[in-house]
Amino acid sequence: MSSSTAASAATAPGSSPCWLALAGVRPDDIATDYELSAPRLPRLFAALGVDDQTEVIRGILARKNTTARAAMLDALDGLDVEGRLRAAGLTAGDGRGVRGRLAGA
């Protein structure tokens, strides 16, 4: 896997909360999903061909005296995904279309 492919694949899990927020999923539900996904991270890192970052993540959370759930809720607090996308050129119609596809409509 090329480094650009690995980098792109590695950002996909990080962008998922933004897509979920855009689809109207509540922050608490996104944080729960994030927590449930954590045990699968070592397999993801292995599939990407990168070192397991689980202990690094735990260390960062411990140094910041927080949890993955709290960090996700903090990241989502006040985040306006659609507003940021609109500022980058997303039209209102595009936003409705994306939300509809994400929500399965």
Coordinates of N, CA and C in Angstrom, one line a residue:
M1 N 0.9 -1.2 0.0 CA 0.0 0.0 0.0 C 0.9 1.2 0.0
S2 N 0.6 2.2 -0.9 CA 1.4 3.4 -0.9 C 1.1 4.2 0.3
S3 N 2.1 5.2 0.6 CA 1.9 6.0 1.8 C 0.7 6.9 1.6
S4 N 0.4 7.3 0.4 CA -0.8 8.2 0.2 C -2.1 7.4 0.4
T5 N -2.1 6.1 -0.1 CA -3.3 5.3 0.1 C -3.4 5.0 1.6
A6 N -2.4 4.7 2.3 CA -2.4 4.5 3.8 C -3.0 5.7 4.5
A7 N -2.5 6.9 4.1 CA -2.9 8.1 4.7 C -4.4 8.3 4.5
S8 N -4.8 8.1 3.2 CA -6.2 8.3 2.9 C -7.1 7.3 3.7
A9 N -6.7 6.1 3.8 CA -7.4 5.1 4.5 C -7.5 5.4 6.0
A10 N -6.3 5.9 6.5 CA -6.3 6.2 7.9 C -7.1 7.4 8.3
T11 N -7.4 8.3 7.4 CA -8.3 9.4 7.8 C -9.8 9.0 7.7
A12 N -10.1 7.9 7.0 CA -11.5 7.5 6.9 C -12.2 7.4 8.3
P13 N -11.6 6.6 9.2 CA -12.3 6.5 10.5 C -12.4 7.9 11.2
G14 N -11.5 8.8 11.0 CA -11.6 10.1 11.6 C -12.6 11.0 11.0
S15 N -13.0 10.7 9.8 CA -14.0 11.5 9.1 C -15.4 11.0 9.4
S16 N -15.5 9.7 9.8 CA -16.8 9.1 10.1 C -17.7 10.0 11.0
P17 N -17.2 10.5 12.1 CA -18.0 11.3 13.0 C -18.6 12.5 12.3
C18 N -17.8 13.1 11.4 CA -18.4 14.2 10.7 C -19.5 13.8 9.8
W19 N -19.3 12.7 9.1 CA -20.4 12.3 8.2 C -21.7 11.9 9.0
L20 N -21.5 11.3 10.2 CA -22.6 10.9 11.0 C -23.3 12.2 11.5
A21 N -22.5 13.2 11.9 CA -23.1 14.5 12.4 C -23.9 15.1 11.2
L22 N -23.3 15.1 10.0 CA -24.0 15.7 8.9 C -25.4 15.0 8.6
A23 N -25.4 13.6 8.9 CA -26.6 12.9 8.7 C -27.6 13.1 9.8
G24 N -27.2 13.8 10.8 CA -28.2 14.1 11.9 C -28.1 13.2 13.1
V25 N -27.1 12.4 13.2 CA -26.9 11.5 14.3 C -26.5 12.3 15.5
R26 N -27.1 12.0 16.7 CA -26.8 12.7 17.9 C -25.4 12.5 18.4
P27 N -24.7 13.5 18.9 CA -23.3 13.4 19.4 C -23.2 12.2 20.3
D28 N -24.1 12.0 21.2 CA -24.0 10.9 22.2 C -23.9 9.6 21.5
D29 N -24.7 9.4 20.4 CA -24.7 8.2 19.7 C -23.4 8.0 18.9
I30 N -22.9 9.1 18.4 CA -21.6 9.1 17.7 C -20.5 8.6 18.6
A31 N -20.5 9.2 19.8 CA -19.5 8.9 20.9 C -19.6 7.4 21.3
T32 N -20.8 6.9 21.4 CA -21.0 5.5 21.7 C -20.5 4.6 20.6
D33 N -20.7 5.0 19.3 CA -20.2 4.2 18.2 C -18.7 4.2 18.2
Y34 N -18.1 5.4 18.5 CA -16.7 5.5 18.6 C -16.1 4.6 19.6
E35 N -16.7 4.6 20.8 CA -16.3 3.7 21.9 C -16.3 2.2 21.5
L36 N -17.4 1.8 20.8 CA -17.6 0.4 20.4 C -16.6 0.0 19.3
S37 N -16.1 1.0 18.5 CA -15.1 0.7 17.5 C -13.7 0.6 18.0
A38 N -13.4 1.1 19.2 CA -12.1 1.1 19.7 C -11.4 -0.2 19.7
P39 N -12.1 -1.3 20.2 CA -11.4 -2.6 20.2 C -11.0 -3.1 18.8
R40 N -11.5 -2.6 17.8 CA -11.2 -3.0 16.4 C -10.0 -2.2 15.8
L41 N -9.5 -1.2 16.5 CA -8.4 -0.4 16.0 C -7.2 -1.2 15.7
P42 N -6.7 -2.1 16.5 CA -5.5 -2.8 16.2 C -5.6 -3.6 14.8
R43 N -6.8 -4.1 14.5 CA -7.0 -4.8 13.2 C -6.9 -3.8 12.1
L44 N -7.5 -2.6 12.3 CA -7.5 -1.6 11.3 C -6.0 -1.2 11.0
F45 N -5.3 -0.9 12.1 CA -3.9 -0.5 11.9 C -3.1 -1.6 11.1
A46 N -3.3 -2.9 11.5 CA -2.7 -4.0 10.8 C -3.0 -4.0 9.3
A47 N -4.3 -3.8 9.0 CA -4.8 -3.8 7.6 C -4.2 -2.7 6.8
L48 N -3.9 -1.6 7.5 CA -3.3 -0.4 6.8 C -1.8 -0.6 6.7
G49 N -1.2 -1.6 7.4 CA 0.2 -1.8 7.4 C 1.0 -0.7 8.2
V50 N 0.3 -0.2 9.2 CA 1.0 0.7 10.1 C 1.1 0.2 11.5
D51 N 2.0 0.7 12.3 CA 2.1 0.3 13.7 C 0.8 0.5 14.5
D52 N 0.5 -0.4 15.4 CA -0.7 -0.2 16.2 C -0.5 1.0 17.1
Q53 N -1.4 1.9 17.0 CA -1.4 3.2 17.7 C -2.2 3.2 19.0
T54 N -2.7 2.0 19.4 CA -3.7 2.0 20.5 C -3.0 2.5 21.8
E55 N -1.8 2.1 22.1 CA -1.2 2.6 23.3 C -0.8 4.1 23.3
V56 N -0.5 4.6 22.1 CA -0.2 6.0 21.9 C -1.5 6.8 22.2
I57 N -2.6 6.3 21.7 CA -3.9 7.0 21.9 C -4.3 6.9 23.4
R58 N -4.1 5.8 24.0 CA -4.3 5.7 25.5 C -3.5 6.7 26.3
G59 N -2.2 6.8 25.9 CA -1.3 7.7 26.5 C -1.7 9.1 26.4
I60 N -2.1 9.5 25.2 CA -2.6 10.9 25.0 C -3.8 11.2 25.9
L61 N -4.8 10.2 25.9 CA -6.0 10.4 26.6 C -5.7 10.5 28.1
A62 N -4.7 9.7 28.6 CA -4.3 9.7 30.0 C -3.7 11.0 30.4
R63 N -2.8 11.5 29.5 CA -2.1 12.8 29.8 C -3.1 14.0 29.8
K64 N -4.1 13.9 29.0 CA -5.1 14.9 29.0 C -6.2 14.7 30.0
N65 N -6.1 13.6 30.8 CA -7.1 13.3 31.8 C -8.5 13.2 31.2
T66 N -8.6 12.5 30.1 CA -10.0 12.4 29.5 C -10.2 11.0 29.0
T67 N -11.3 10.7 28.4 CA -11.6 9.5 27.7 C -11.9 9.7 26.3
A68 N -11.9 8.6 25.5 CA -12.2 8.7 24.1 C -13.6 9.3 23.9
R69 N -14.5 8.8 24.7 CA -15.9 9.3 24.6 C -15.9 10.8 24.9
A70 N -15.3 11.3 25.9 CA -15.3 12.7 26.3 C -14.6 13.5 25.2
A71 N -13.5 13.0 24.6 CA -12.8 13.7 23.6 C -13.7 13.8 22.3
M72 N -14.4 12.8 22.0 CA -15.3 12.8 20.8 C -16.4 13.8 21.1
L73 N -17.0 13.8 22.3 CA -18.1 14.7 22.6 C -17.6 16.2 22.5
D74 N -16.4 16.4 23.0 CA -15.8 17.7 23.0 C -15.5 18.2 21.5
A75 N -15.1 17.2 20.7 CA -14.8 17.5 19.3 C -16.1 17.9 18.5
L76 N -17.2 17.2 18.9 CA -18.5 17.5 18.2 C -19.2 18.7 18.8
D77 N -18.8 19.1 20.0 CA -19.6 20.2 20.6 C -19.4 21.5 19.7
G78 N -20.5 22.0 19.2 CA -20.5 23.2 18.4 C -20.0 23.0 17.0
L79 N -19.7 21.8 16.6 CA -19.2 21.5 15.2 C -20.4 21.6 14.3
D80 N -20.2 22.5 13.3 CA -21.2 22.7 12.3 C -20.7 22.1 11.0
V81 N -20.8 20.8 10.7 CA -20.2 20.2 9.5 C -20.8 20.8 8.3
E82 N -22.1 20.9 8.2 CA -22.7 21.5 7.0 C -22.3 22.9 6.8
G83 N -22.2 23.7 7.9 CA -21.7 25.1 7.7 C -20.3 25.2 7.1
R84 N -19.4 24.3 7.6 CA -18.1 24.3 7.1 C -18.0 23.8 5.6
L85 N -18.9 22.9 5.3 CA -18.9 22.4 3.9 C -19.5 23.5 3.0
R86 N -20.5 24.2 3.5 CA -21.1 25.3 2.7 C -20.1 26.4 2.5
A87 N -19.3 26.7 3.5 CA -18.2 27.7 3.3 C -17.2 27.3 2.3
A88 N -17.1 25.9 2.1 CA -16.2 25.4 1.1 C -16.8 25.2 -0.3
G89 N -18.1 25.6 -0.4 CA -18.8 25.6 -1.7 C -20.0 24.6 -1.8
L90 N -20.3 23.9 -0.8 CA -21.4 23.0 -0.9 C -22.7 23.8 -0.9
T91 N -23.6 23.4 -1.9 CA -24.8 24.2 -2.0 C -25.9 23.5 -1.0
A92 N -27.0 24.3 -0.8 CA -28.0 23.7 0.1 C -28.6 22.4 -0.5
G93 N -28.7 22.4 -1.8 CA -29.2 21.2 -2.5 C -28.3 20.0 -2.3
D94 N -27.0 20.3 -2.5 CA -26.0 19.3 -2.3 C -26.0 18.7 -0.9
G95 N -26.2 19.6 0.1 CA -26.3 19.2 1.5 C -27.5 18.3 1.8
R96 N -28.6 18.7 1.2 CA -29.8 17.8 1.4 C -29.6 16.5 0.7
G97 N -28.9 16.5 -0.4 CA -28.7 15.2 -1.1 C -27.7 14.3 -0.4
V98 N -26.7 14.9 0.2 CA -25.7 14.1 1.0 C -26.4 13.6 2.2
R99 N -27.1 14.4 2.9 CA -27.9 13.9 4.1 C -28.8 12.8 3.8
G100 N -29.5 13.0 2.7 CA -30.5 11.9 2.3 C -29.8 10.6 2.0
R101 N -28.6 10.7 1.3 CA -27.9 9.4 1.0 C -27.3 8.8 2.3
L102 N -26.8 9.6 3.2 CA -26.3 9.1 4.4 C -27.4 8.5 5.3
A103 N -28.6 9.1 5.2 CA -29.7 8.6 6.0 C -30.4 7.4 5.4
G104 N -30.0 7.1 4.1 CA -30.6 6.0 3.4 C -31.9 6.3 2.7
A105 N -32.2 7.6 2.5 CA -33.4 8.0 1.9 C -33.3 7.9 0.4

